[in-house]
Structure formats: C-alpha cells, structure tokens
Amino acid sequence: MSSNNSNSSSAAISGWNQYWHDLFVKFEGPYLPGRVCTVQKTRYEVMVQDGIISIPVSGAMKSKKMFPVVGDFVVVLNQPESVTRMIVAILPRKTALERGGAGDSAGKQVLAANVDTVFIVTEPGSDLSISRLERYLLISRSSGALPVIILNKSDTCSDITDQVEAIRSEIKGIPIIPVSAAEKSGLDNLNPYLGPEKTVVIIGSSGVGKSTLTNALIGEKLQEIGDIRDDDGRGRHTTTVRHLLSLPDGGSLIDTPGLREIRIWTAEESIAETFDDIQEYATQCRFSDCTHNDEPGCAVRQAIEDGVLNQDRFIRYRKILKEVSFEREKAEIGLKRFEKKKFREISKLSKEITLDRNARGGRL
Ligand SMILES: Nc1nc2c(ncn2[C@@H]2O[C@H](COP(=O)(O)OP(=O)(O)OP(=O)(O)O)[C@@H](O)[C@H]2O)c(=O)[nH]1
Ligand SMILES: [Mg+2]
Ligand SMILES: [Zn+2]
C-alpha cells in the first residue's frame, strides 16, 4: 500500500469528496483517510484507497470512548516502520442516524454516520403499518438525512398503486417508491438518491428485503438473503451487522439488520415536522395550552369533525407524544434516583463522621 497519500486521489473511498479532503488535510504526517464499512466487536473494517483493512482504534480513542460507526470517515495512522495500523480520529459527522436513549444519556445508539438518504423499506401485508413508518420517519428526520419510503415486493400484490396511495394519504411530502428487489423492477426510480459521493442507509423490519435490494442495486450477491419463512411475525435476522458497500458508480449503500424495536426519543421538531398539519390546527385552538380533549374552541377536534384531519392519525400523534414524555419521565426519575442515592451516601458519611467524633469525645 502506498503510504501517506492524502490528496484527492482517494476517490476509491466511497463518499470521499472535497469536503472530507478539506477536513483531512490538517492531519499532517503518516496518515491515510478511510471510511468505516463494518464494525466487528473491537476491529473495524476500513475502506482505504487501496482496499479494505481490518484495524483497531487507538488506545487514546478507547479511553475517551470514541468509537467510530459505519459510515464514519476516519484518520488512519499508517507508519511504515510500525506493524499496527489504527484509527486515530473520526472526522466530524455530517449526519448521524440514531435510535433509542433519552437525552444525552447512555442507550442512544448511532446506527450510521454521514448518510444523505434513508431508505425506509416495508412490504405489502402485515409489516405495512403507518405508525411504524412514522417512527422510522422520526429517527430519519432527526438524523439530518432525507427519508424515502420504499414499498418492496410489489410483485406479490396486484394493487400496489392503491397501497402507495394509501400510504400517501397518511404520510405527506415523502417520496413513496414501489419496487420489486427480487424482480429488479422499479429500481430506476431510486437512481436520484444513488449518485456518486452519496450515501444511502437501508432500514426496516427483518425480512422486508433490505439485503435483496442491496444486492440488486450493487449488481452482485454480496449480502446474504433470508429464506422464505413462516409468517409468525417474530422474524429471524439474516443480516446481523451493518455493512457499507460501494455502488458501481461511486455511491455507497449501508445494509442494516432489521430493527427489533425503535424507541422514540427525538427532538420535538421532528415530531412537529411529521405531524405538521396537527400542530398547525393546534395553533388555532382558543387556548394555547389546549389538550384537544374537551376544551371549547378546539381547532384540532373541529378539524376531525370536519373530516379534514384523520382521527387515527391524531390518535397516533398522541401516542407518540405520550411515549416521548414517558421516556423523558423515565430519564428524569433515573436522575432523581441517582441524586437520592448520592444524598444517602453523603448523609451516611456525615453520620459516620459524627459517630467517630462523638467516640473521640467531640474532637475531630
Ligand atoms: N416476492 C419477493 N420476495 C422478496 C423481494 N425482496 C426480498 N424478497 C424475499 O424476502 C425474504 C427476505 O429478504 P432479505 O433481503 O433477506 O430481507 P432483509 O430485510 O435483509 O432481512 P434481515 O436481514 O433479517 O433484516 C427473502 O426470502 C427474499 O427472497 C421481492 O421484491 N419480492
Ligand atoms: Mg438483510
Ligand atoms: Zn385543541
């Protein structure tokens, strides 16, 4: 491998462009730019100019708990005289797809970094749930990436356009694209999101065909595909780790394992964005703190009565709000418990000091 190559000839690293180059140039020395493709416990598969290498992170990063995720652009120390190559820094993330966790506390997990578009994949039938889609939209929107809904397995259903319309009537302003990954039909409509330097992450329940779609777009069978399975709804997970793969034209695709559960903890703005119509009506309620239950002059209830706002959608909105406030409460209770415990420890300590002092006749 050529050493210390930090110029724009790093085109072999998918997604690399002038923006990353400008961030990278300040690392002068025996460094290589790279991009994390897969995380395997403590080793990272990193795409560098000449191929993919498997390396650890530096001790300094470990002690600061700075762990790269798939999609991160990283700085690799590449000293020809030393045997070990390692990741020594993560370039600042442009976007981060996250799930779970409250506030800044533990439990928040970055699924992928530096993603431009999130393909939210679903299929006709039992997986197709508006509330599930809305949840995926929430995590996508708070990431800074653009969400696109993909209705896969269009070959299995005769009324696919009706299904698309049904989703469109509930979810506004998001592209909804029917495809058949297995039959490779409708895939051209995904081209606008797959250009060179662009990164797409594919998310969705297990078995909806994320890996099949990945292989179809890459044009090679790189990802393992699940068997036809019993429709018990439990889902075996064929893909177990996230993989970043290069598309033929230079774009990047991240295949992910099915998410078992999406815990919602997102900024209120993304809820507002997803339910912008409801929030818009709410601004017209007579009372600014209207709960839309039974207050007079409630514009939200009026909109439902007038048939311009779908009641189910309103119910889902409330459910998500409730969940978010529950998560927040849990986090706050956790903090209170922590404070109580600390207080108990301190008072126990001061009691011991007092006892000790008394035993010594009042002397410290
Ligand atoms: N009929 C039909 N079947 C498909 C299509 N796409 C995928 N499948 C089938 O759906 C099953 C699951 O496909 P996968 O690609 O493994 O699904 P996945 O979303 O990657 O699943 P996990 O890796 O477990 O998250 C396989 O049996 C595929 O052959 C499609 O467009 N049409
Ligand atoms: Mg898969
Ligand atoms: Zn109201």
Short mmCIF file of C-alpha atoms and ligand atoms in Angstrom, two decimals:
data_model
loop_
_atom_site.label_atom_id
_atom_site.label_comp_id
_atom_site.label_asym_id
_atom_site.label_seq_id
_atom_site.Cartn_x
_atom_site.Cartn_y
_atom_site.Cartn_z
CA MET A 1 0.00 0.00 0.00
CA SER A 2 1.23 3.49 -0.77
CA SER A 3 1.78 5.49 2.38
CA ASN A 4 0.79 8.98 3.35
CA ASN A 5 -1.48 9.65 0.48
CA SER A 6 -3.84 12.37 1.47
CA ASN A 7 -4.82 14.02 -1.76
CA SER A 8 -7.98 13.79 -3.76
CA SER A 9 -6.79 10.64 -5.46
CA SER A 10 -8.58 8.99 -2.53
CA ALA A 11 -11.52 8.61 -4.85
CA ALA A 12 -11.55 4.88 -4.18
CA ILE A 13 -13.02 5.60 -0.76
CA SER A 14 -16.72 5.79 -1.47
CA GLY A 15 -18.30 9.06 -0.47
CA TRP A 16 -14.96 10.85 -0.24
CA ASN A 17 -15.01 14.32 -1.75
CA GLN A 18 -13.56 17.81 -1.40
CA TYR A 19 -15.49 18.40 1.84
CA TRP A 20 -13.79 15.46 3.59
CA HIS A 21 -10.50 16.23 1.93
CA ASP A 22 -10.54 19.74 3.44
CA LEU A 23 -11.19 18.30 6.91
CA PHE A 24 -8.49 15.70 6.46
CA VAL A 25 -5.61 17.93 5.27
CA LYS A 26 -4.90 19.27 8.75
CA PHE A 27 -3.67 15.81 9.76
CA GLU A 28 -0.13 16.13 8.55
CA GLY A 29 2.05 13.08 8.87
CA PRO A 30 1.81 9.38 8.17
CA TYR A 31 -1.97 9.36 7.92
CA LEU A 32 -4.43 7.84 5.49
CA PRO A 33 -8.08 8.73 5.08
CA GLY A 34 -10.58 5.91 5.39
CA ARG A 35 -14.24 5.06 5.81
CA VAL A 36 -15.68 2.51 8.22
CA CYS A 37 -17.53 -0.27 6.37
CA THR A 38 -18.21 -2.72 9.18
CA VAL A 39 -17.69 -2.89 12.92
CA GLN A 40 -16.71 -6.32 14.26
CA LYS A 41 -16.50 -6.09 18.06
CA THR A 42 -13.16 -4.33 18.54
CA ARG A 43 -11.99 -4.33 14.94
CA TYR A 44 -13.07 -2.01 12.22
CA GLU A 45 -13.14 -2.80 8.54
CA VAL A 46 -11.98 0.41 6.95
CA MET A 47 -12.06 1.26 3.28
CA VAL A 48 -8.81 2.99 2.38
CA GLN A 49 -7.56 3.93 -1.03
CA ASP A 50 -6.12 0.53 -1.82
CA GLY A 51 -8.79 -1.70 -0.40
CA ILE A 52 -10.31 -2.75 2.90
CA ILE A 53 -8.20 -3.23 6.02
CA SER A 54 -9.17 -4.55 9.44
CA ILE A 55 -7.77 -2.36 12.22
CA PRO A 56 -8.46 -1.31 15.85
CA VAL A 57 -8.91 2.18 17.28
CA SER A 58 -6.08 3.82 19.21
CA GLY A 59 -5.83 3.48 22.99
CA ALA A 60 -6.46 7.21 23.33
CA MET A 61 -9.76 6.92 21.47
CA LYS A 62 -10.76 3.89 23.52
CA SER A 63 -10.13 5.71 26.78
CA LYS A 64 -12.25 8.62 25.55
CA LYS A 65 -14.93 6.13 24.46
CA MET A 66 -14.74 7.47 20.94
CA PHE A 67 -15.89 4.60 18.79
CA PRO A 68 -16.49 5.00 15.07
CA VAL A 69 -19.66 3.68 13.44
CA VAL A 70 -20.38 2.50 9.92
CA GLY A 71 -20.16 5.44 7.54
CA ASP A 72 -17.66 7.42 9.60
CA PHE A 73 -14.73 8.98 7.79
CA VAL A 74 -11.64 8.30 9.87
CA VAL A 75 -7.95 9.12 10.10
CA VAL A 76 -5.74 6.04 9.98
CA LEU A 77 -2.21 6.09 11.38
CA ASN A 78 -0.06 4.31 8.84
CA GLN A 79 3.55 4.23 9.96
CA PRO A 80 5.56 2.05 7.62
CA GLU A 81 8.01 1.16 10.43
CA SER A 82 5.29 0.04 12.85
CA VAL A 83 3.27 -3.09 12.37
CA THR A 84 -0.03 -1.83 13.65
CA ARG A 85 -2.20 0.49 11.73
CA MET A 86 -5.02 2.04 13.70
CA ILE A 87 -7.79 4.59 13.66
CA VAL A 88 -6.67 7.73 15.49
CA ALA A 89 -9.54 10.15 14.81
CA ILE A 90 -13.08 10.44 13.49
CA LEU A 91 -13.79 13.33 11.13
CA PRO A 92 -16.79 15.35 12.38
CA ARG A 93 -20.05 13.68 11.33
CA LYS A 94 -22.28 15.48 8.87
CA THR A 95 -25.33 13.42 9.83
CA ALA A 96 -25.97 10.64 12.35
CA LEU A 97 -28.86 8.19 12.32
CA GLU A 98 -29.65 7.42 15.96
CA ARG A 99 -32.15 5.41 17.89
CA GLY A 100 -33.17 4.93 21.48
CA GLY A 101 -31.81 6.52 24.59
CA ALA A 102 -33.02 9.58 26.39
CA GLY A 103 -31.34 12.91 26.01
CA ASP A 104 -27.61 12.57 26.10
CA SER A 105 -27.64 9.58 28.39
CA ALA A 106 -26.45 6.09 27.58
CA GLY A 107 -28.67 3.91 25.44
CA LYS A 108 -28.53 6.20 22.48
CA GLN A 109 -27.07 4.31 19.59
CA VAL A 110 -25.67 5.75 16.39
CA LEU A 111 -26.70 3.37 13.63
CA ALA A 112 -24.85 5.04 10.77
CA ALA A 113 -22.97 8.25 10.05
CA ASN A 114 -22.70 10.62 7.10
CA VAL A 115 -25.83 9.37 5.40
CA ASP A 116 -27.63 11.54 2.81
CA THR A 117 -30.74 9.43 2.35
CA VAL A 118 -32.57 6.84 4.46
CA PHE A 119 -34.43 4.17 2.50
CA ILE A 120 -37.24 3.04 4.80
CA VAL A 121 -38.23 -0.34 3.39
CA THR A 122 -41.56 -2.01 4.00
CA GLU A 123 -43.67 -4.59 2.18
CA PRO A 124 -47.38 -5.04 1.49
CA GLY A 125 -49.12 -7.05 4.21
CA SER A 126 -48.59 -7.23 7.93
CA ASP A 127 -45.40 -5.16 8.01
CA LEU A 128 -47.11 -2.24 6.35
CA SER A 129 -48.02 -0.07 9.31
CA ILE A 130 -48.35 3.69 9.14
CA SER A 131 -47.31 4.10 12.75
CA ARG A 132 -44.18 2.03 12.14
CA LEU A 133 -43.37 4.19 9.11
CA GLU A 134 -43.92 7.32 11.16
CA ARG A 135 -41.46 6.06 13.75
CA TYR A 136 -38.85 5.41 11.10
CA LEU A 137 -39.53 8.88 9.72
CA LEU A 138 -38.89 10.39 13.12
CA ILE A 139 -35.46 8.84 13.52
CA SER A 140 -34.62 9.64 9.90
CA ARG A 141 -35.58 13.26 10.21
CA SER A 142 -33.67 13.87 13.39
CA SER A 143 -30.58 12.47 11.63
CA GLY A 144 -30.42 15.25 9.07
CA ALA A 145 -30.83 12.81 6.18
CA LEU A 146 -33.67 12.71 3.66
CA PRO A 147 -36.18 9.87 4.15
CA VAL A 148 -37.65 7.89 1.24
CA ILE A 149 -40.23 5.14 1.71
CA ILE A 150 -39.73 2.02 -0.40
CA LEU A 151 -42.60 -0.40 -0.78
CA ASN A 152 -40.79 -3.60 -1.75
CA LYS A 153 -42.18 -6.89 -3.07
CA SER A 154 -44.53 -5.11 -5.46
CA ASP A 155 -44.59 -8.42 -7.37
CA THR A 156 -46.56 -10.04 -4.57
CA CYS A 157 -49.56 -7.78 -4.78
CA SER A 158 -51.87 -6.75 -7.57
CA ASP A 159 -52.97 -3.39 -6.19
CA ILE A 160 -49.57 -1.84 -5.45
CA THR A 161 -50.62 1.63 -6.67
CA ASP A 162 -53.57 1.61 -4.27
CA GLN A 163 -51.19 0.67 -1.49
CA VAL A 164 -48.88 3.55 -2.41
CA GLU A 165 -51.84 5.93 -2.44
CA ALA A 166 -52.99 4.62 0.94
CA ILE A 167 -49.59 5.49 2.43
CA ARG A 168 -49.50 8.83 0.62
CA SER A 169 -52.86 9.84 2.09
CA GLU A 170 -51.40 9.44 5.58
CA ILE A 171 -47.81 10.48 5.08
CA LYS A 172 -47.34 13.67 3.16
CA GLY A 173 -44.32 15.09 1.43
CA ILE A 174 -42.18 11.94 1.42
CA PRO A 175 -41.37 10.06 -1.79
CA ILE A 176 -43.00 6.60 -1.77
CA ILE A 177 -41.50 4.27 -4.34
CA PRO A 178 -42.82 0.77 -5.13
CA VAL A 179 -40.16 -1.71 -6.26
CA SER A 180 -39.53 -5.40 -6.55
CA ALA A 181 -35.98 -6.09 -5.44
CA ALA A 182 -36.35 -9.75 -6.38
CA GLU A 183 -37.50 -8.98 -9.91
CA LYS A 184 -35.35 -5.85 -10.16
CA SER A 185 -38.29 -3.73 -11.21
CA GLY A 186 -38.84 -0.07 -10.33
CA LEU A 187 -35.22 0.31 -9.27
CA ASP A 188 -34.51 3.12 -11.75
CA ASN A 189 -36.70 5.37 -9.62
CA LEU A 190 -34.09 5.09 -6.88
CA ASN A 191 -31.31 6.49 -9.07
CA PRO A 192 -31.71 10.12 -7.96
CA TYR A 193 -30.59 9.06 -4.47
CA LEU A 194 -27.70 6.88 -5.51
CA GLY A 195 -25.30 9.22 -7.29
CA PRO A 196 -21.55 9.33 -6.78
CA GLU A 197 -20.46 10.66 -3.37
CA LYS A 198 -23.93 9.94 -1.96
CA THR A 199 -24.60 7.56 0.92
CA VAL A 200 -27.86 5.71 1.50
CA VAL A 201 -28.75 3.62 4.55
CA ILE A 202 -31.45 0.96 4.24
CA ILE A 203 -33.58 0.37 7.33
CA GLY A 204 -36.78 -1.54 8.04
CA SER A 205 -38.10 -4.70 9.68
CA SER A 206 -36.37 -8.02 9.25
CA GLY A 207 -37.45 -9.85 6.10
CA VAL A 208 -38.74 -6.90 4.08
CA GLY A 209 -35.91 -7.39 1.59
CA LYS A 210 -33.22 -4.88 2.57
CA SER A 211 -30.37 -7.20 1.61
CA THR A 212 -32.14 -8.31 -1.57
CA LEU A 213 -32.44 -4.65 -2.52
CA THR A 214 -28.79 -4.05 -1.64
CA ASN A 215 -27.66 -6.88 -3.91
CA ALA A 216 -29.95 -5.71 -6.70
CA LEU A 217 -28.52 -2.20 -6.58
CA ILE A 218 -24.90 -3.32 -6.26
CA GLY A 219 -25.42 -5.84 -9.06
CA GLU A 220 -23.73 -8.61 -7.11
CA LYS A 221 -24.79 -11.09 -4.45
CA LEU A 222 -22.73 -9.63 -1.63
CA GLN A 223 -25.27 -9.78 1.17
CA GLU A 224 -26.86 -12.97 2.45
CA ILE A 225 -30.60 -13.25 1.86
CA GLY A 226 -33.06 -14.85 4.27
CA ASP A 227 -35.05 -17.97 3.40
CA ILE A 228 -38.76 -17.91 2.83
CA ARG A 229 -40.02 -18.09 6.38
CA ASP A 230 -43.04 -18.85 8.43
CA ASP A 231 -45.14 -15.80 8.84
CA ASP A 232 -45.00 -15.92 12.61
CA GLY A 233 -44.08 -12.26 12.73
CA ARG A 234 -41.13 -12.91 15.01
CA GLY A 235 -38.52 -12.71 12.34
CA ARG A 236 -35.14 -14.33 12.16
CA HIS A 237 -32.42 -11.87 11.44
CA THR A 238 -30.37 -12.76 8.41
CA THR A 239 -28.21 -9.65 8.40
CA THR A 240 -26.54 -9.25 11.78
CA VAL A 241 -24.14 -6.34 11.29
CA ARG A 242 -24.24 -3.14 9.33
CA HIS A 243 -22.27 -3.12 6.10
CA LEU A 244 -21.25 -0.23 3.90
CA LEU A 245 -20.86 -1.29 0.29
CA SER A 246 -19.79 0.61 -2.82
CA LEU A 247 -22.18 1.08 -5.69
CA PRO A 248 -20.82 0.72 -9.24
CA ASP A 249 -21.00 4.48 -9.85
CA GLY A 250 -19.22 5.50 -6.66
CA GLY A 251 -22.14 5.91 -4.28
CA SER A 252 -22.39 3.97 -1.00
CA LEU A 253 -25.10 1.78 0.41
CA ILE A 254 -25.39 0.66 4.04
CA ASP A 255 -27.35 -2.56 4.63
CA THR A 256 -28.55 -2.96 8.21
CA PRO A 257 -30.10 -5.73 10.34
CA GLY A 258 -33.84 -5.37 10.96
CA LEU A 259 -34.54 -3.12 13.92
CA ARG A 260 -36.36 -5.09 16.61
CA GLU A 261 -37.70 -2.07 18.36
CA ILE A 262 -37.45 1.61 17.75
CA ARG A 263 -37.53 3.55 20.92
CA ILE A 264 -38.54 7.05 20.21
CA TRP A 265 -36.50 9.79 21.59
CA THR A 266 -36.31 12.58 19.14
CA ALA A 267 -36.28 16.29 19.20
CA GLU A 268 -39.71 17.81 19.29
CA GLU A 269 -39.07 19.48 15.94
CA SER A 270 -39.10 16.16 14.15
CA ILE A 271 -42.47 15.30 15.68
CA ALA A 272 -43.66 18.71 14.61
CA GLU A 273 -42.40 18.04 11.10
CA THR A 274 -44.06 14.66 10.83
CA PHE A 275 -47.35 15.90 12.25
CA ASP A 276 -47.13 19.43 10.92
CA ASP A 277 -50.82 19.53 9.96
CA ILE A 278 -51.95 18.69 13.51
CA GLN A 279 -49.59 21.24 15.01
CA GLU A 280 -50.91 23.78 12.51
CA TYR A 281 -54.51 23.21 13.67
CA ALA A 282 -53.33 23.35 17.28
CA THR A 283 -52.11 26.91 16.77
CA GLN A 284 -55.73 27.87 16.05
CA CYS A 285 -57.15 26.40 19.29
CA ARG A 286 -58.69 29.04 21.56
CA PHE A 287 -56.40 28.13 24.46
CA SER A 288 -52.71 27.98 23.82
CA ASP A 289 -52.35 25.06 26.26
CA CYS A 290 -55.29 23.18 24.74
CA THR A 291 -55.04 19.42 25.30
CA HIS A 292 -57.58 18.84 22.49
CA ASN A 293 -59.73 16.78 24.85
CA ASP A 294 -62.85 18.78 25.64
CA GLU A 295 -61.85 22.42 25.67
CA PRO A 296 -64.17 24.80 23.83
CA GLY A 297 -62.83 26.29 20.61
CA CYS A 298 -60.51 23.36 19.91
CA ALA A 299 -59.45 23.58 16.27
CA VAL A 300 -57.98 20.07 16.27
CA ARG A 301 -61.25 18.40 17.32
CA GLN A 302 -63.06 20.65 14.86
CA ALA A 303 -60.75 19.51 12.03
CA ILE A 304 -61.52 15.87 12.91
CA GLU A 305 -65.24 16.62 12.96
CA ASP A 306 -64.99 18.40 9.61
CA GLY A 307 -63.26 15.36 8.19
CA VAL A 308 -60.11 17.26 7.21
CA LEU A 309 -57.99 15.57 9.87
CA ASN A 310 -57.89 11.81 10.17
CA GLN A 311 -58.81 10.69 13.67
CA ASP A 312 -56.46 7.68 13.62
CA ARG A 313 -53.59 9.94 12.69
CA PHE A 314 -54.44 12.18 15.63
CA ILE A 315 -54.52 9.15 17.95
CA ARG A 316 -51.10 8.04 16.72
CA TYR A 317 -49.78 11.55 17.27
CA ARG A 318 -50.95 11.50 20.86
CA LYS A 319 -49.48 8.05 21.38
CA ILE A 320 -46.07 9.18 20.20
CA LEU A 321 -46.24 12.32 22.34
CA LYS A 322 -47.15 10.14 25.33
CA GLU A 323 -44.26 7.79 24.64
CA VAL A 324 -41.82 10.64 24.36
CA SER A 325 -42.97 12.16 27.63
CA PHE A 326 -42.82 8.72 29.25
CA GLU A 327 -39.22 8.28 28.06
CA ARG A 328 -38.38 11.70 29.37
CA GLU A 329 -40.02 10.97 32.71
CA LYS A 330 -38.09 7.73 32.97
CA ALA A 331 -34.88 9.60 32.37
CA GLU A 332 -35.81 12.21 34.97
CA ILE A 333 -36.80 9.57 37.53
CA GLY A 334 -33.46 7.92 36.88
CA LEU A 335 -31.72 11.17 37.63
CA LYS A 336 -33.75 11.72 40.82
CA ARG A 337 -32.90 8.21 42.00
CA PHE A 338 -29.28 8.93 41.35
CA GLU A 339 -29.47 12.16 43.34
CA LYS A 340 -31.26 10.39 46.22
CA LYS A 341 -28.61 7.69 46.28
CA LYS A 342 -25.86 10.31 46.34
CA PHE A 343 -27.70 12.14 49.13
CA ARG A 344 -27.99 8.90 51.14
CA GLU A 345 -24.30 8.22 50.69
CA ILE A 346 -23.40 11.71 51.83
CA SER A 347 -25.65 11.60 54.89
CA LYS A 348 -24.32 8.16 55.79
CA LEU A 349 -20.80 9.52 55.56
CA SER A 350 -21.60 12.56 57.70
CA LYS A 351 -23.28 10.28 60.29
CA GLU A 352 -20.15 8.14 60.42
CA ILE A 353 -18.04 11.25 60.89
CA THR A 354 -20.32 12.42 63.74
CA LEU A 355 -20.21 8.98 65.41
CA ASP A 356 -16.49 8.91 65.03
CA ARG A 357 -16.19 12.37 66.53
CA ASN A 358 -18.50 11.51 69.44
CA ALA A 359 -16.44 8.40 70.13
CA ARG A 360 -13.43 10.63 70.38
CA GLY A 361 -15.13 12.95 72.79
CA GLY A 362 -16.02 15.66 70.34
CA ARG A 363 -12.57 16.04 68.86
CA LEU A 364 -12.19 15.77 65.13
N1 LIG B 1 -41.51 -11.78 -3.74
C1 LIG B 1 -40.49 -11.05 -3.34
N2 LIG B 1 -39.69 -11.51 -2.35
C2 LIG B 1 -38.66 -10.74 -1.96
C3 LIG B 1 -38.40 -9.47 -2.54
N3 LIG B 1 -37.32 -8.94 -1.91
C4 LIG B 1 -36.94 -9.84 -0.98
N4 LIG B 1 -37.73 -10.93 -1.01
C5 LIG B 1 -37.61 -12.13 -0.15
O1 LIG B 1 -37.80 -11.76 1.21
C6 LIG B 1 -37.00 -12.57 2.07
C7 LIG B 1 -36.16 -11.72 2.99
O2 LIG B 1 -35.24 -10.97 2.23
P1 LIG B 1 -33.93 -10.29 2.86
O3 LIG B 1 -33.35 -9.45 1.77
O4 LIG B 1 -33.06 -11.29 3.50
O5 LIG B 1 -34.60 -9.37 3.98
P2 LIG B 1 -33.86 -8.36 4.99
O6 LIG B 1 -34.72 -7.16 5.11
O7 LIG B 1 -32.47 -8.13 4.57
O8 LIG B 1 -33.90 -9.16 6.37
P3 LIG B 1 -32.89 -9.06 7.66
O9 LIG B 1 -31.50 -9.15 7.14
O10 LIG B 1 -33.27 -10.19 8.52
O11 LIG B 1 -33.17 -7.72 8.32
C8 LIG B 1 -36.19 -13.47 1.14
O12 LIG B 1 -36.83 -14.71 1.06
C9 LIG B 1 -36.23 -12.73 -0.19
O13 LIG B 1 -36.07 -13.60 -1.27
C10 LIG B 1 -39.27 -9.02 -3.58
O14 LIG B 1 -39.12 -7.95 -4.17
N5 LIG B 1 -40.29 -9.85 -3.93
MG MG B 2 -30.68 -8.47 5.46
ZN ZN B 3 -57.22 21.98 20.82
#
